[in-house]
PDB file of C-alpha atoms in Angstrom:
ATOM      1  CA  MET A  68     -21.625  74.353 -28.568  1.00  0.00           C
ATOM      2  CA  GLU A  69     -20.335  74.491 -25.021  1.00  0.00           C
ATOM      3  CA  LYS A  70     -17.757  71.733 -24.465  1.00  0.00           C
ATOM      4  CA  CYS A  71     -17.606  70.535 -20.861  1.00  0.00           C
ATOM      5  CA  ILE A  72     -15.773  68.027 -18.720  1.00  0.00           C
ATOM      6  CA  ILE A  73     -17.478  66.343 -15.786  1.00  0.00           C
ATOM      7  CA  VAL A  74     -15.424  64.359 -13.269  1.00  0.00           C
ATOM      8  CA  ALA A  75     -15.028  63.522  -9.580  1.00  0.00           C
ATOM      9  CA  VAL A  76     -11.488  64.199  -8.372  1.00  0.00           C
ATOM     10  CA  ALA A  77      -9.667  63.419  -5.125  1.00  0.00           C
ATOM     11  CA  ASP A  78      -7.519  66.090  -3.472  1.00  0.00           C
ATOM     12  CA  ASN A  79      -4.433  64.491  -5.096  1.00  0.00           C
ATOM     13  CA  MET A  80      -6.190  64.631  -8.511  1.00  0.00           C
ATOM     14  CA  ALA A  81      -6.822  60.856  -8.530  1.00  0.00           C
ATOM     15  CA  ILE A  82      -9.843  59.754 -10.567  1.00  0.00           C
ATOM     16  CA  GLY A  83      -9.506  55.988 -10.986  1.00  0.00           C
ATOM     17  CA  LYS A  84      -7.818  52.676 -10.343  1.00  0.00           C
ATOM     18  CA  ASP A  85      -7.933  49.551 -12.485  1.00  0.00           C
ATOM     19  CA  ASN A  86     -10.442  51.199 -14.864  1.00  0.00           C
ATOM     20  CA  SER A  87     -12.921  51.760 -12.021  1.00  0.00           C
ATOM     21  CA  LEU A  88     -14.198  54.691 -10.013  1.00  0.00           C
ATOM     22  CA  LEU A  89     -12.550  55.270  -6.647  1.00  0.00           C
ATOM     23  CA  TRP A  90     -15.817  55.711  -4.728  1.00  0.00           C
ATOM     24  CA  HIS A  91     -19.575  55.530  -5.130  1.00  0.00           C
ATOM     25  CA  ILE A  92     -21.139  58.706  -3.824  1.00  0.00           C
ATOM     26  CA  SER A  93     -24.864  58.564  -4.524  1.00  0.00           C
ATOM     27  CA  GLU A  94     -25.345  62.333  -4.650  1.00  0.00           C
ATOM     28  CA  ASP A  95     -22.452  62.697  -7.106  1.00  0.00           C
ATOM     29  CA  LEU A  96     -23.897  60.004  -9.377  1.00  0.00           C
ATOM     30  CA  GLN A  97     -27.260  61.801  -9.287  1.00  0.00           C
ATOM     31  CA  TYR A  98     -25.526  65.111 -10.079  1.00  0.00           C
ATOM     32  CA  PHE A  99     -23.732  63.469 -13.025  1.00  0.00           C
ATOM     33  CA  LYS A 100     -27.010  62.099 -14.387  1.00  0.00           C
ATOM     34  CA  LYS A 101     -28.954  65.347 -13.926  1.00  0.00           C
ATOM     35  CA  THR A 102     -26.161  67.435 -15.476  1.00  0.00           C
ATOM     36  CA  THR A 103     -25.513  65.247 -18.540  1.00  0.00           C
ATOM     37  CA  LEU A 104     -29.051  64.038 -19.310  1.00  0.00           C
ATOM     38  CA  GLY A 105     -30.081  64.919 -22.861  1.00  0.00           C
ATOM     39  CA  CYS A 106     -26.544  65.899 -23.884  1.00  0.00           C
ATOM     40  CA  PRO A 107     -23.974  63.998 -25.930  1.00  0.00           C
ATOM     41  CA  VAL A 108     -21.339  62.286 -23.753  1.00  0.00           C
ATOM     42  CA  VAL A 109     -17.829  61.593 -25.033  1.00  0.00           C
ATOM     43  CA  MET A 110     -15.676  58.884 -23.495  1.00  0.00           C
ATOM     44  CA  GLY A 111     -12.751  56.632 -24.213  1.00  0.00           C
ATOM     45  CA  ARG A 112     -13.160  52.964 -25.076  1.00  0.00           C
ATOM     46  CA  ARG A 113     -12.007  51.734 -21.670  1.00  0.00           C
ATOM     47  CA  THR A 114     -14.467  54.036 -19.891  1.00  0.00           C
ATOM     48  CA  PHE A 115     -17.248  52.736 -22.130  1.00  0.00           C
ATOM     49  CA  GLU A 116     -16.238  49.151 -21.378  1.00  0.00           C
ATOM     50  CA  SER A 117     -16.262  49.888 -17.638  1.00  0.00           C
ATOM     51  CA  LEU A 118     -19.831  51.209 -17.943  1.00  0.00           C
ATOM     52  CA  GLY A 119     -20.860  48.068 -19.814  1.00  0.00           C
ATOM     53  CA  ARG A 120     -23.671  49.795 -21.673  1.00  0.00           C
ATOM     54  CA  PRO A 121     -24.598  53.126 -23.250  1.00  0.00           C
ATOM     55  CA  LEU A 122     -25.863  55.803 -20.878  1.00  0.00           C
ATOM     56  CA  PRO A 123     -29.597  56.246 -21.486  1.00  0.00           C
ATOM     57  CA  LYS A 124     -31.125  59.449 -22.871  1.00  0.00           C
ATOM     58  CA  ARG A 125     -27.725  60.678 -24.088  1.00  0.00           C
ATOM     59  CA  THR A 126     -25.886  60.312 -27.378  1.00  0.00           C
ATOM     60  CA  ASN A 127     -22.917  58.083 -26.477  1.00  0.00           C
ATOM     61  CA  ILE A 128     -19.706  58.810 -28.397  1.00  0.00           C
ATOM     62  CA  VAL A 129     -16.703  56.544 -27.854  1.00  0.00           C
ATOM     63  CA  VAL A 130     -13.203  57.590 -28.895  1.00  0.00           C
ATOM     64  CA  THR A 131     -10.970  54.681 -29.876  1.00  0.00           C
ATOM     65  CA  ARG A 132      -7.789  54.507 -31.926  1.00  0.00           C
ATOM     66  CA  SER A 133      -8.574  50.961 -33.025  1.00  0.00           C
ATOM     67  CA  VAL A 134     -10.628  50.291 -36.157  1.00  0.00           C
ATOM     68  CA  SER A 135     -11.506  46.811 -34.877  1.00  0.00           C
ATOM     69  CA  GLY A 136     -12.474  48.324 -31.501  1.00  0.00           C
ATOM     70  CA  ALA A 137     -14.814  50.766 -33.215  1.00  0.00           C
ATOM     71  CA  ASP A 138     -16.308  47.968 -35.318  1.00  0.00           C
ATOM     72  CA  SER A 139     -16.914  45.761 -32.278  1.00  0.00           C
ATOM     73  CA  ILE A 140     -18.591  48.610 -30.368  1.00  0.00           C
ATOM     74  CA  ARG A 141     -20.849  49.327 -33.343  1.00  0.00           C
ATOM     75  CA  SER A 142     -21.749  45.649 -33.778  1.00  0.00           C
ATOM     76  CA  VAL A 143     -22.829  45.202 -30.148  1.00  0.00           C
ATOM     77  CA  PHE A 144     -24.229  48.707 -29.576  1.00  0.00           C
ATOM     78  CA  PRO A 145     -25.484  50.096 -32.902  1.00  0.00           C
ATOM     79  CA  ASP A 146     -26.679  53.349 -31.277  1.00  0.00           C
ATOM     80  CA  VAL A 147     -23.195  54.162 -29.946  1.00  0.00           C
ATOM     81  CA  ILE A 148     -21.058  56.338 -32.204  1.00  0.00           C
ATOM     82  CA  ALA A 149     -17.410  55.250 -32.395  1.00  0.00           C
ATOM     83  CA  VAL A 150     -14.865  57.826 -33.586  1.00  0.00           C
ATOM     84  CA  HIS A 151     -11.075  58.046 -33.751  1.00  0.00           C
ATOM     85  CA  SER A 152     -10.286  61.505 -32.320  1.00  0.00           C
ATOM     86  CA  MET A 153     -11.605  64.183 -29.987  1.00  0.00           C
ATOM     87  CA  GLU A 154     -12.053  66.499 -32.975  1.00  0.00           C
ATOM     88  CA  GLU A 155     -14.275  63.911 -34.653  1.00  0.00           C
ATOM     89  CA  ALA A 156     -16.183  63.385 -31.392  1.00  0.00           C
ATOM     90  CA  PHE A 157     -16.965  67.091 -31.089  1.00  0.00           C
ATOM     91  CA  GLU A 158     -18.010  67.211 -34.762  1.00  0.00           C
ATOM     92  CA  VAL A 159     -20.431  64.326 -34.154  1.00  0.00           C
ATOM     93  CA  CYS A 160     -22.044  66.343 -31.339  1.00  0.00           C
ATOM     94  CA  GLY A 161     -23.290  68.581 -34.138  1.00  0.00           C
ATOM     95  CA  ASP A 162     -25.626  71.344 -33.094  1.00  0.00           C
ATOM     96  CA  ALA A 163     -26.031  70.211 -29.484  1.00  0.00           C
ATOM     97  CA  GLU A 164     -26.105  73.125 -27.060  1.00  0.00           C
ATOM     98  CA  LYS A 165     -23.677  71.353 -24.718  1.00  0.00           C
ATOM     99  CA  CYS A 166     -21.621  68.159 -24.663  1.00  0.00           C
ATOM    100  CA  PHE A 167     -19.746  66.406 -21.844  1.00  0.00           C
ATOM    101  CA  VAL A 168     -16.418  64.621 -21.803  1.00  0.00           C
ATOM    102  CA  ILE A 169     -16.831  61.912 -19.139  1.00  0.00           C
ATOM    103  CA  GLY A 170     -13.450  60.141 -19.106  1.00  0.00           C
ATOM    104  CA  GLY A 171     -11.082  58.553 -18.762  1.00  0.00           C
ATOM    105  CA  GLY A 172      -7.743  60.075 -17.970  1.00  0.00           C
ATOM    106  CA  GLU A 173      -6.311  60.189 -21.488  1.00  0.00           C
ATOM    107  CA  ILE A 174      -9.528  61.595 -22.952  1.00  0.00           C
ATOM    108  CA  TYR A 175      -9.538  64.306 -20.271  1.00  0.00           C
ATOM    109  CA  ARG A 176      -5.929  65.204 -21.142  1.00  0.00           C
ATOM    110  CA  GLN A 177      -6.758  65.372 -24.851  1.00  0.00           C
ATOM    111  CA  SER A 178      -9.746  67.647 -24.302  1.00  0.00           C
ATOM    112  CA  MET A 179      -8.457  70.057 -21.605  1.00  0.00           C
ATOM    113  CA  GLU A 180      -7.161  72.531 -24.190  1.00  0.00           C
ATOM    114  CA  THR A 181     -10.481  72.768 -26.021  1.00  0.00           C
ATOM    115  CA  VAL A 182     -13.235  72.589 -23.388  1.00  0.00           C
ATOM    116  CA  ASP A 183     -15.026  75.665 -22.065  1.00  0.00           C
ATOM    117  CA  ARG A 184     -16.243  74.493 -18.644  1.00  0.00           C
ATOM    118  CA  LEU A 185     -15.279  71.987 -15.954  1.00  0.00           C
ATOM    119  CA  TYR A 186     -17.844  70.359 -13.652  1.00  0.00           C
ATOM    120  CA  ILE A 187     -15.627  69.027 -10.861  1.00  0.00           C
ATOM    121  CA  THR A 188     -16.781  67.106  -7.815  1.00  0.00           C
ATOM    122  CA  GLU A 189     -13.956  67.709  -5.354  1.00  0.00           C
ATOM    123  CA  VAL A 190     -13.835  64.661  -3.092  1.00  0.00           C
ATOM    124  CA  HIS A 191     -11.792  65.483  -0.012  1.00  0.00           C
ATOM    125  CA  THR A 192      -9.571  62.431   0.274  1.00  0.00           C
ATOM    126  CA  GLU A 193      -6.285  61.232  -1.189  1.00  0.00           C
ATOM    127  CA  ILE A 194      -6.007  57.904  -2.973  1.00  0.00           C
ATOM    128  CA  GLY A 195      -2.426  56.702  -2.743  1.00  0.00           C
ATOM    129  CA  ASP A 196      -2.759  53.687  -5.032  1.00  0.00           C
ATOM    130  CA  ALA A 197      -4.750  55.340  -7.835  1.00  0.00           C
ATOM    131  CA  ASP A 198      -3.452  54.819 -11.359  1.00  0.00           C
ATOM    132  CA  THR A 199      -5.414  57.497 -13.225  1.00  0.00           C
ATOM    133  CA  PHE A 200      -5.243  61.221 -12.523  1.00  0.00           C
ATOM    134  CA  PHE A 201      -6.944  64.383 -13.754  1.00  0.00           C
ATOM    135  CA  PRO A 202      -4.769  67.129 -15.283  1.00  0.00           C
ATOM    136  CA  GLU A 203      -3.914  70.246 -13.284  1.00  0.00           C
ATOM    137  CA  ILE A 204      -6.605  72.928 -13.149  1.00  0.00           C
ATOM    138  CA  SER A 205      -4.417  75.990 -13.636  1.00  0.00           C
ATOM    139  CA  PRO A 206      -5.725  79.263 -12.127  1.00  0.00           C
ATOM    140  CA  GLU A 207      -4.125  81.077 -15.068  1.00  0.00           C
ATOM    141  CA  ILE A 208      -6.567  79.295 -17.398  1.00  0.00           C
ATOM    142  CA  TRP A 209      -9.586  78.477 -15.215  1.00  0.00           C
ATOM    143  CA  ARG A 210     -11.792  80.692 -13.046  1.00  0.00           C
ATOM    144  CA  GLU A 211     -13.992  79.157 -10.349  1.00  0.00           C
ATOM    145  CA  THR A 212     -17.554  80.352 -10.967  1.00  0.00           C
ATOM    146  CA  SER A 213     -19.579  78.184  -8.584  1.00  0.00           C
ATOM    147  CA  ARG A 214     -19.014  76.088  -5.451  1.00  0.00           C
ATOM    148  CA  SER A 215     -21.628  74.170  -3.478  1.00  0.00           C
ATOM    149  CA  ASP A 216     -21.687  73.876   0.266  1.00  0.00           C
ATOM    150  CA  LEU A 217     -19.584  71.093   1.801  1.00  0.00           C
ATOM    151  CA  ARG A 218     -21.502  67.820   1.773  1.00  0.00           C
ATOM    152  CA  THR A 219     -20.901  64.435   3.402  1.00  0.00           C
ATOM    153  CA  ASP A 220     -21.831  61.097   1.878  1.00  0.00           C
ATOM    154  CA  GLU A 221     -23.564  59.093   4.597  1.00  0.00           C
ATOM    155  CA  ASN A 222     -22.401  55.715   3.225  1.00  0.00           C
ATOM    156  CA  THR A 223     -18.694  56.474   2.755  1.00  0.00           C
ATOM    157  CA  GLY A 224     -18.209  59.397   5.141  1.00  0.00           C
ATOM    158  CA  LEU A 225     -16.415  61.285   2.356  1.00  0.00           C
ATOM    159  CA  THR A 226     -16.860  65.048   2.148  1.00  0.00           C
ATOM    160  CA  PHE A 227     -17.192  66.705  -1.239  1.00  0.00           C
ATOM    161  CA  GLU A 228     -18.179  69.864  -3.105  1.00  0.00           C
ATOM    162  CA  PHE A 229     -19.535  70.519  -6.589  1.00  0.00           C
ATOM    163  CA  VAL A 230     -17.346  73.132  -8.300  1.00  0.00           C
ATOM    164  CA  ILE A 231     -17.676  74.736 -11.729  1.00  0.00           C
ATOM    165  CA  TYR A 232     -14.748  76.334 -13.517  1.00  0.00           C
ATOM    166  CA  ASP A 233     -14.989  78.427 -16.694  1.00  0.00           C
ATOM    167  CA  ARG A 234     -12.146  79.083 -19.079  1.00  0.00           C
ATOM    168  CA  LYS A 235     -10.863  82.660 -18.663  1.00  0.00           C
TER     169      LYS A 235
END
């Protein structure tokens, strides 16, 4: 199984503030949906809570350290799988061809050593008051294999690129 991360990252590696996304770029949200559809998605409890519901047409796996947190997720969303570690999350993905880690910051940090591919939307801005950041993408470990043309979101004016990195 190919283990992947998908995330939108500012130039200063910011990815969130107050458990929310930093921007809403329609094309990036469409890219996220198209890329992850049909695949298991792994996320932390706080990311799941920020979504407010399971993502449709994907197996939703939530990593939580809390037994009561796992029980409450299961009671409200019986189709969501609650686990207690990244290892357990990847095991639950079973024989899927590909799975995606979708956040948040701590879950990204825990999975960086084991994933095979990064789907990064590079958003060309810096967010000074962000409180959640993506780990460094070291060129000693990661090789850029694809980069889209530079795009501009008409609603926000932000420029961005879709970049794929593969582990060397």
